[in-house]
Amino acid sequence: MQDTLKHRGLRNQLADLLTTKGISQVKVLNAIRSIPRHLFIDSSFEGHAYQDKAFPIGAEQTISQPYTVAFQTELLALEKGAKILEIGTGSGYQTAVLLHFKAVVYTIERQLELFKKTKIFFNKMGYRPKKVIFGDGYKGLPDEAPFDAIIVTAGAPEVPKALLSQLKIGGRLVIPVGVDDQIMTLLIRKSSAEFERKEFGSFRFVPLLEDKN
Ligand code: SAH
C-alpha cells in the first residue's frame, strides 16, 4: 500500500471533522493531516481509515478512534522533546502522533503478536520510538522514570499507583478510568504527594490488563 494524494485529501477532511468536534491544537491537527493511518490497519479496512472510527487490529484489540487519539494528545500538553511513556502500543498510530511532537517515546505492549508486528512496522516506516517494550505497562517503566507525560490507551479499572509515582513534578498522566466505559482522566503532579485531577467525557476502550505474576 502507498500513501497517495487521495489519502492526503481524506486526512485533511478528517482533521476538519476533528476541528468541528472541538480539537484545536494545531500540532495535533497537523499530526492527523500527515500520518498515513491507512497503513496502520489491515488493508481490508483501508477504505474506512479516515473515518472517525476505531477498528480491529488483531488479538482482540483496536486502533483508537482518531478523535480519541487527538483528545488524549491535547491533554498531554506536550512540549518538544518531552519524555513520554505510552501504555498500549497497539497499531502504533498513537505512537506516531507522539513522535510528531519530536517526543522521546517509550511504548509498552503486552500482546506479543501485536508487539512484534508493530515493532517491524515502525522499522519499515522509519518511526523511531526510543524503546518499544514487550511487557505489562500496569507497572509503568521504573527504570526510565520519571516522565513528562504518561498516556494509557486502554481502559483502567483504577489509576495504577506505579504510574503516578513515575511522573515528574508538573508531569501529566492521561488515562481512561472505568470498567464498561471510561471517564477520560488527567492527573497533574503538583508535588511529590499532590495530584490535581480533572475529568472529561466518557469513552470506550479495550481493557488495560494486569499481569498478576
Ligand atoms: N494506541 C493504540 C491502542 C491500542 S488498544 C492504537 O491506537 O492502536 C490498547 C492496547 O493496550 C492493546 O494493544 C492492548 O494489548 C494493550 N494493553 C492492554 N493492557 C496492557 C498492559 N497492561 N500493558 C501494555 N499494554 C496493554
PDB file of C-alpha atoms and ligand atoms in Angstrom:
ATOM      1  CA  MET A   1       0.000   0.000   0.000  1.00  0.00           C
ATOM      2  CA  GLN A   2       1.040   3.537  -0.678  1.00  0.00           C
ATOM      3  CA  ASP A   3       0.279   6.997   0.524  1.00  0.00           C
ATOM      4  CA  THR A   4      -1.396   8.986  -2.242  1.00  0.00           C
ATOM      5  CA  LEU A   5      -2.847  12.425  -2.826  1.00  0.00           C
ATOM      6  CA  LYS A   6      -6.273  10.921  -2.292  1.00  0.00           C
ATOM      7  CA  HIS A   7      -5.267   9.683   1.176  1.00  0.00           C
ATOM      8  CA  ARG A   8      -3.913  13.121   1.967  1.00  0.00           C
ATOM      9  CA  GLY A   9      -7.191  14.702   0.948  1.00  0.00           C
ATOM     10  CA  LEU A  10      -9.100  12.316   3.210  1.00  0.00           C
ATOM     11  CA  ARG A  11      -6.772  13.177   6.107  1.00  0.00           C
ATOM     12  CA  ASN A  12      -7.445  16.881   5.624  1.00  0.00           C
ATOM     13  CA  GLN A  13     -11.165  16.159   5.780  1.00  0.00           C
ATOM     14  CA  LEU A  14     -10.663  14.115   8.943  1.00  0.00           C
ATOM     15  CA  ALA A  15      -8.699  16.964  10.545  1.00  0.00           C
ATOM     16  CA  ASP A  16     -11.522  19.355   9.633  1.00  0.00           C
ATOM     17  CA  LEU A  17     -14.050  16.983  11.193  1.00  0.00           C
ATOM     18  CA  LEU A  18     -11.986  16.778  14.401  1.00  0.00           C
ATOM     19  CA  THR A  19     -11.900  20.582  14.488  1.00  0.00           C
ATOM     20  CA  THR A  20     -15.692  20.655  14.440  1.00  0.00           C
ATOM     21  CA  LYS A  21     -15.645  18.146  17.325  1.00  0.00           C
ATOM     22  CA  GLY A  22     -13.510  20.547  19.387  1.00  0.00           C
ATOM     23  CA  ILE A  23      -9.885  19.594  18.693  1.00  0.00           C
ATOM     24  CA  SER A  24      -7.939  22.844  18.392  1.00  0.00           C
ATOM     25  CA  GLN A  25      -4.194  22.312  18.913  1.00  0.00           C
ATOM     26  CA  VAL A  26      -2.550  22.995  15.565  1.00  0.00           C
ATOM     27  CA  LYS A  27       0.199  20.476  16.126  1.00  0.00           C
ATOM     28  CA  VAL A  28      -2.302  17.706  16.884  1.00  0.00           C
ATOM     29  CA  LEU A  29      -4.282  18.516  13.740  1.00  0.00           C
ATOM     30  CA  ASN A  30      -1.056  18.578  11.723  1.00  0.00           C
ATOM     31  CA  ALA A  31      -0.209  15.121  13.016  1.00  0.00           C
ATOM     32  CA  ILE A  32      -3.632  13.867  11.851  1.00  0.00           C
ATOM     33  CA  ARG A  33      -3.027  15.505   8.461  1.00  0.00           C
ATOM     34  CA  SER A  34       0.369  13.937   7.989  1.00  0.00           C
ATOM     35  CA  ILE A  35       0.273  10.398   9.452  1.00  0.00           C
ATOM     36  CA  PRO A  36      -0.932   7.732   6.974  1.00  0.00           C
ATOM     37  CA  ARG A  37      -3.434   5.954   9.255  1.00  0.00           C
ATOM     38  CA  HIS A  38      -4.439   3.577   6.442  1.00  0.00           C
ATOM     39  CA  LEU A  39      -1.006   1.956   6.692  1.00  0.00           C
ATOM     40  CA  PHE A  40      -1.509   1.105  10.382  1.00  0.00           C
ATOM     41  CA  ILE A  41      -4.540  -1.111   9.801  1.00  0.00           C
ATOM     42  CA  ASP A  42      -5.398  -4.199   7.835  1.00  0.00           C
ATOM     43  CA  SER A  43      -5.826  -3.453   4.130  1.00  0.00           C
ATOM     44  CA  SER A  44      -9.413  -4.704   4.269  1.00  0.00           C
ATOM     45  CA  PHE A  45     -10.269  -1.590   6.323  1.00  0.00           C
ATOM     46  CA  GLU A  46      -8.347   0.792   4.091  1.00  0.00           C
ATOM     47  CA  GLY A  47     -11.480   2.399   2.708  1.00  0.00           C
ATOM     48  CA  HIS A  48     -12.550   3.375   6.230  1.00  0.00           C
ATOM     49  CA  ALA A  49      -9.168   4.501   7.549  1.00  0.00           C
ATOM     50  CA  TYR A  50     -10.058   8.189   7.550  1.00  0.00           C
ATOM     51  CA  GLN A  51     -13.451   7.842   9.126  1.00  0.00           C
ATOM     52  CA  ASP A  52     -13.523   8.822  12.772  1.00  0.00           C
ATOM     53  CA  LYS A  53     -13.792   5.224  13.938  1.00  0.00           C
ATOM     54  CA  ALA A  54     -11.920   2.536  15.847  1.00  0.00           C
ATOM     55  CA  PHE A  55     -11.047  -0.725  14.002  1.00  0.00           C
ATOM     56  CA  PRO A  56      -9.877  -4.199  14.910  1.00  0.00           C
ATOM     57  CA  ILE A  57      -6.101  -4.681  14.674  1.00  0.00           C
ATOM     58  CA  GLY A  58      -5.983  -8.375  15.644  1.00  0.00           C
ATOM     59  CA  ALA A  59      -5.502 -10.067  19.025  1.00  0.00           C
ATOM     60  CA  GLU A  60      -8.937  -8.667  20.024  1.00  0.00           C
ATOM     61  CA  GLN A  61      -7.507  -5.148  20.134  1.00  0.00           C
ATOM     62  CA  THR A  62      -8.440  -1.951  18.324  1.00  0.00           C
ATOM     63  CA  ILE A  63      -6.767   1.114  16.873  1.00  0.00           C
ATOM     64  CA  SER A  64      -8.302   4.026  18.777  1.00  0.00           C
ATOM     65  CA  GLN A  65     -10.693   6.409  17.086  1.00  0.00           C
ATOM     66  CA  PRO A  66      -8.863   9.474  15.680  1.00  0.00           C
ATOM     67  CA  TYR A  67     -10.918  11.809  17.898  1.00  0.00           C
ATOM     68  CA  THR A  68      -9.808   9.865  20.966  1.00  0.00           C
ATOM     69  CA  VAL A  69      -6.162   9.946  19.884  1.00  0.00           C
ATOM     70  CA  ALA A  70      -6.379  13.694  19.270  1.00  0.00           C
ATOM     71  CA  PHE A  71      -8.208  14.329  22.565  1.00  0.00           C
ATOM     72  CA  GLN A  72      -5.716  12.377  24.654  1.00  0.00           C
ATOM     73  CA  THR A  73      -2.783  14.012  22.886  1.00  0.00           C
ATOM     74  CA  GLU A  74      -4.162  17.500  23.574  1.00  0.00           C
ATOM     75  CA  LEU A  75      -4.486  16.693  27.264  1.00  0.00           C
ATOM     76  CA  LEU A  76      -0.805  15.736  27.396  1.00  0.00           C
ATOM     77  CA  ALA A  77       0.128  19.375  26.522  1.00  0.00           C
ATOM     78  CA  LEU A  78       3.391  18.186  25.010  1.00  0.00           C
ATOM     79  CA  GLU A  79       6.475  20.271  24.613  1.00  0.00           C
ATOM     80  CA  LYS A  80       9.146  19.452  22.057  1.00  0.00           C
ATOM     81  CA  GLY A  81      11.481  16.742  23.305  1.00  0.00           C
ATOM     82  CA  ALA A  82       9.123  15.611  26.100  1.00  0.00           C
ATOM     83  CA  LYS A  83       9.870  12.205  27.573  1.00  0.00           C
ATOM     84  CA  ILE A  84       6.718  10.123  27.296  1.00  0.00           C
ATOM     85  CA  LEU A  85       5.596   6.691  28.369  1.00  0.00           C
ATOM     86  CA  GLU A  86       2.812   5.153  26.288  1.00  0.00           C
ATOM     87  CA  ILE A  87       0.984   2.088  27.586  1.00  0.00           C
ATOM     88  CA  GLY A  88      -0.731   0.053  24.868  1.00  0.00           C
ATOM     89  CA  THR A  89       1.330   0.371  21.655  1.00  0.00           C
ATOM     90  CA  GLY A  90      -1.326  -1.475  19.643  1.00  0.00           C
ATOM     91  CA  SER A  91      -1.094  -0.472  15.982  1.00  0.00           C
ATOM     92  CA  GLY A  92       1.448   2.257  16.759  1.00  0.00           C
ATOM     93  CA  TYR A  93      -0.754   5.072  15.441  1.00  0.00           C
ATOM     94  CA  GLN A  94      -0.842   6.976  18.732  1.00  0.00           C
ATOM     95  CA  THR A  95       2.930   6.449  18.994  1.00  0.00           C
ATOM     96  CA  ALA A  96       3.378   8.085  15.581  1.00  0.00           C
ATOM     97  CA  VAL A  97       1.294  11.051  16.743  1.00  0.00           C
ATOM     98  CA  LEU A  98       3.558  11.435  19.797  1.00  0.00           C
ATOM     99  CA  LEU A  99       6.661  11.214  17.602  1.00  0.00           C
ATOM    100  CA  HIS A 100       5.252  14.042  15.505  1.00  0.00           C
ATOM    101  CA  PHE A 101       5.895  16.233  18.590  1.00  0.00           C
ATOM    102  CA  LYS A 102       9.583  15.257  18.455  1.00  0.00           C
ATOM    103  CA  ALA A 103       8.936  13.470  21.720  1.00  0.00           C
ATOM    104  CA  VAL A 104      11.165  10.788  23.222  1.00  0.00           C
ATOM    105  CA  VAL A 105       8.721   7.893  23.381  1.00  0.00           C
ATOM    106  CA  TYR A 106       8.859   4.670  25.392  1.00  0.00           C
ATOM    107  CA  THR A 107       5.975   2.413  24.442  1.00  0.00           C
ATOM    108  CA  ILE A 108       4.812  -0.843  26.040  1.00  0.00           C
ATOM    109  CA  GLU A 109       2.548  -3.578  24.653  1.00  0.00           C
ATOM    110  CA  ARG A 110       1.531  -6.777  26.436  1.00  0.00           C
ATOM    111  CA  GLN A 111       0.235  -8.753  23.423  1.00  0.00           C
ATOM    112  CA  LEU A 112       3.257 -10.490  21.924  1.00  0.00           C
ATOM    113  CA  GLU A 113       1.791 -10.738  18.423  1.00  0.00           C
ATOM    114  CA  LEU A 114       0.995  -7.044  18.244  1.00  0.00           C
ATOM    115  CA  PHE A 115       4.290  -6.065  19.825  1.00  0.00           C
ATOM    116  CA  LYS A 116       6.236  -7.986  17.174  1.00  0.00           C
ATOM    117  CA  LYS A 117       4.128  -6.804  14.272  1.00  0.00           C
ATOM    118  CA  THR A 118       4.193  -3.144  15.259  1.00  0.00           C
ATOM    119  CA  LYS A 119       7.912  -3.176  16.001  1.00  0.00           C
ATOM    120  CA  ILE A 120       8.592  -4.392  12.462  1.00  0.00           C
ATOM    121  CA  PHE A 121       6.162  -1.806  11.105  1.00  0.00           C
ATOM    122  CA  PHE A 122       7.962   1.042  12.938  1.00  0.00           C
ATOM    123  CA  ASN A 123      11.250  -0.050  11.383  1.00  0.00           C
ATOM    124  CA  LYS A 124       9.738  -0.276   7.939  1.00  0.00           C
ATOM    125  CA  MET A 125       8.145   3.164   8.218  1.00  0.00           C
ATOM    126  CA  GLY A 126      11.140   4.850   9.853  1.00  0.00           C
ATOM    127  CA  TYR A 127       9.284   5.682  13.087  1.00  0.00           C
ATOM    128  CA  ARG A 128      11.793   5.784  15.905  1.00  0.00           C
ATOM    129  CA  PRO A 129      10.423   5.453  19.423  1.00  0.00           C
ATOM    130  CA  LYS A 130      13.251   5.393  21.975  1.00  0.00           C
ATOM    131  CA  LYS A 131      12.145   1.927  23.125  1.00  0.00           C
ATOM    132  CA  VAL A 132       9.383  -0.490  22.121  1.00  0.00           C
ATOM    133  CA  ILE A 133       8.876  -2.839  25.032  1.00  0.00           C
ATOM    134  CA  PHE A 134       7.027  -6.128  25.406  1.00  0.00           C
ATOM    135  CA  GLY A 135       5.541  -6.291  28.894  1.00  0.00           C
ATOM    136  CA  ASP A 136       2.960  -5.143  31.394  1.00  0.00           C
ATOM    137  CA  GLY A 137       2.535  -1.386  31.364  1.00  0.00           C
ATOM    138  CA  TYR A 138       0.439  -1.508  34.538  1.00  0.00           C
ATOM    139  CA  LYS A 139       3.730  -1.280  36.386  1.00  0.00           C
ATOM    140  CA  GLY A 140       4.995   1.565  34.227  1.00  0.00           C
ATOM    141  CA  LEU A 141       8.687   1.642  33.413  1.00  0.00           C
ATOM    142  CA  PRO A 142      10.534   2.382  36.657  1.00  0.00           C
ATOM    143  CA  ASP A 143      13.998   2.107  35.104  1.00  0.00           C
ATOM    144  CA  GLU A 144      13.350   5.014  32.746  1.00  0.00           C
ATOM    145  CA  ALA A 145      11.196   7.179  35.082  1.00  0.00           C
ATOM    146  CA  PRO A 146      10.406   9.996  35.671  1.00  0.00           C
ATOM    147  CA  PHE A 147       8.375  11.055  32.628  1.00  0.00           C
ATOM    148  CA  ASP A 148       6.944  14.393  31.492  1.00  0.00           C
ATOM    149  CA  ALA A 149       3.834  12.580  30.367  1.00  0.00           C
ATOM    150  CA  ILE A 150       2.252   9.142  30.547  1.00  0.00           C
ATOM    151  CA  ILE A 151      -0.582   8.103  28.240  1.00  0.00           C
ATOM    152  CA  VAL A 152      -2.628   4.954  28.736  1.00  0.00           C
ATOM    153  CA  THR A 153      -4.578   3.812  25.670  1.00  0.00           C
ATOM    154  CA  ALA A 154      -6.597   1.050  27.345  1.00  0.00           C
ATOM    155  CA  GLY A 155      -9.360   1.326  29.944  1.00  0.00           C
ATOM    156  CA  ALA A 156      -8.025   1.045  33.500  1.00  0.00           C
ATOM    157  CA  PRO A 157     -10.320  -0.085  36.331  1.00  0.00           C
ATOM    158  CA  GLU A 158      -8.414   2.373  38.549  1.00  0.00           C
ATOM    159  CA  VAL A 159      -5.358   4.605  38.268  1.00  0.00           C
ATOM    160  CA  PRO A 160      -2.254   2.418  38.783  1.00  0.00           C
ATOM    161  CA  LYS A 161      -0.199   3.905  41.643  1.00  0.00           C
ATOM    162  CA  ALA A 162       3.039   2.966  39.904  1.00  0.00           C
ATOM    163  CA  LEU A 163       2.207   5.356  37.081  1.00  0.00           C
ATOM    164  CA  LEU A 164       1.599   8.301  39.414  1.00  0.00           C
ATOM    165  CA  SER A 165       4.947   7.738  41.089  1.00  0.00           C
ATOM    166  CA  GLN A 166       6.731   7.804  37.707  1.00  0.00           C
ATOM    167  CA  LEU A 167       5.627  11.347  36.777  1.00  0.00           C
ATOM    168  CA  LYS A 168       7.928  14.365  37.066  1.00  0.00           C
ATOM    169  CA  ILE A 169       6.620  17.253  39.159  1.00  0.00           C
ATOM    170  CA  GLY A 170       4.383  19.082  36.673  1.00  0.00           C
ATOM    171  CA  GLY A 171       4.050  15.853  34.668  1.00  0.00           C
ATOM    172  CA  ARG A 172       0.730  14.653  33.273  1.00  0.00           C
ATOM    173  CA  LEU A 173      -0.957  11.275  33.229  1.00  0.00           C
ATOM    174  CA  VAL A 174      -3.826  10.838  30.760  1.00  0.00           C
ATOM    175  CA  ILE A 175      -5.802   7.679  31.439  1.00  0.00           C
ATOM    176  CA  PRO A 176      -9.305   6.421  30.696  1.00  0.00           C
ATOM    177  CA  VAL A 177     -10.691   5.126  34.016  1.00  0.00           C
ATOM    178  CA  GLY A 178     -13.583   2.715  34.285  1.00  0.00           C
ATOM    179  CA  VAL A 179     -14.699  -0.811  33.519  1.00  0.00           C
ATOM    180  CA  ASP A 180     -17.510  -0.841  30.915  1.00  0.00           C
ATOM    181  CA  ASP A 181     -16.897   2.639  29.702  1.00  0.00           C
ATOM    182  CA  GLN A 182     -14.308   5.065  30.887  1.00  0.00           C
ATOM    183  CA  ILE A 183     -14.000   8.654  32.025  1.00  0.00           C
ATOM    184  CA  MET A 184     -11.008  10.343  30.445  1.00  0.00           C
ATOM    185  CA  THR A 185      -8.917  11.447  33.398  1.00  0.00           C
ATOM    186  CA  LEU A 186      -5.994  13.862  33.614  1.00  0.00           C
ATOM    187  CA  LEU A 187      -3.736  13.824  36.669  1.00  0.00           C
ATOM    188  CA  ILE A 188      -1.121  16.543  37.045  1.00  0.00           C
ATOM    189  CA  ARG A 189       1.603  16.044  39.649  1.00  0.00           C
ATOM    190  CA  LYS A 190       1.791  19.184  41.784  1.00  0.00           C
ATOM    191  CA  SER A 191       4.355  17.948  44.311  1.00  0.00           C
ATOM    192  CA  SER A 192       5.692  14.585  45.390  1.00  0.00           C
ATOM    193  CA  ALA A 193       2.404  13.736  47.114  1.00  0.00           C
ATOM    194  CA  GLU A 194      -0.186  16.039  45.477  1.00  0.00           C
ATOM    195  CA  PHE A 195      -2.036  15.482  42.219  1.00  0.00           C
ATOM    196  CA  GLU A 196      -4.631  17.643  40.550  1.00  0.00           C
ATOM    197  CA  ARG A 197      -7.370  15.525  38.977  1.00  0.00           C
ATOM    198  CA  LYS A 198      -9.585  16.607  36.091  1.00  0.00           C
ATOM    199  CA  GLU A 199     -12.247  14.501  34.420  1.00  0.00           C
ATOM    200  CA  PHE A 200     -13.523  14.748  30.870  1.00  0.00           C
ATOM    201  CA  GLY A 201     -16.087  12.895  28.755  1.00  0.00           C
ATOM    202  CA  SER A 202     -16.909   9.242  28.527  1.00  0.00           C
ATOM    203  CA  PHE A 203     -15.002   6.935  26.137  1.00  0.00           C
ATOM    204  CA  ARG A 204     -14.829   3.251  25.286  1.00  0.00           C
ATOM    205  CA  PHE A 205     -11.543   1.372  25.341  1.00  0.00           C
ATOM    206  CA  VAL A 206     -10.400  -2.239  25.378  1.00  0.00           C
ATOM    207  CA  PRO A 207      -9.358  -3.147  28.941  1.00  0.00           C
ATOM    208  CA  LEU A 208      -5.948  -2.466  30.448  1.00  0.00           C
ATOM    209  CA  LEU A 209      -4.961  -5.911  31.656  1.00  0.00           C
ATOM    210  CA  GLU A 210      -2.676  -6.511  34.591  1.00  0.00           C
ATOM    211  CA  ASP A 211      -0.254  -9.450  34.578  1.00  0.00           C
ATOM    212  CA  LYS A 212      -0.557 -10.731  38.117  1.00  0.00           C
ATOM    213  CA  ASN A 213       2.599 -12.825  38.219  1.00  0.00           C
TER     214      ASN A 213
HETATM  215  N1  SAH B   1      -2.761   3.227  20.925  1.00  0.00           N
HETATM  216  C1  SAH B   1      -3.248   2.031  20.292  1.00  0.00           C
HETATM  217  C2  SAH B   1      -4.431   1.480  21.072  1.00  0.00           C
HETATM  218  C3  SAH B   1      -4.491   0.027  21.041  1.00  0.00           C
HETATM  219  S1  SAH B   1      -5.756  -0.671  22.055  1.00  0.00           S
HETATM  220  C4  SAH B   1      -3.649   2.283  18.861  1.00  0.00           C
HETATM  221  O1  SAH B   1      -4.136   3.374  18.577  1.00  0.00           O
HETATM  222  O2  SAH B   1      -3.517   1.397  18.032  1.00  0.00           O
HETATM  223  C5  SAH B   1      -4.958  -0.819  23.605  1.00  0.00           C
HETATM  224  C6  SAH B   1      -3.721  -1.662  23.655  1.00  0.00           C
HETATM  225  O3  SAH B   1      -3.322  -1.784  25.020  1.00  0.00           O
HETATM  226  C7  SAH B   1      -3.900  -3.099  23.154  1.00  0.00           C
HETATM  227  O4  SAH B   1      -2.981  -3.335  22.121  1.00  0.00           O
HETATM  228  C8  SAH B   1      -3.638  -3.966  24.395  1.00  0.00           C
HETATM  229  O5  SAH B   1      -2.998  -5.181  24.100  1.00  0.00           O
HETATM  230  C9  SAH B   1      -2.729  -3.055  25.209  1.00  0.00           C
HETATM  231  N2  SAH B   1      -2.677  -3.344  26.641  1.00  0.00           N
HETATM  232  C10 SAH B   1      -3.681  -3.737  27.475  1.00  0.00           C
HETATM  233  N3  SAH B   1      -3.213  -3.887  28.729  1.00  0.00           N
HETATM  234  C11 SAH B   1      -1.880  -3.586  28.699  1.00  0.00           C
HETATM  235  C12 SAH B   1      -0.841  -3.551  29.670  1.00  0.00           C
HETATM  236  N4  SAH B   1      -1.073  -3.885  30.937  1.00  0.00           N
HETATM  237  N5  SAH B   1       0.391  -3.195  29.277  1.00  0.00           N
HETATM  238  C13 SAH B   1       0.656  -2.865  27.988  1.00  0.00           C
HETATM  239  N6  SAH B   1      -0.286  -2.880  27.026  1.00  0.00           N
HETATM  240  C14 SAH B   1      -1.547  -3.231  27.359  1.00  0.00           C
END
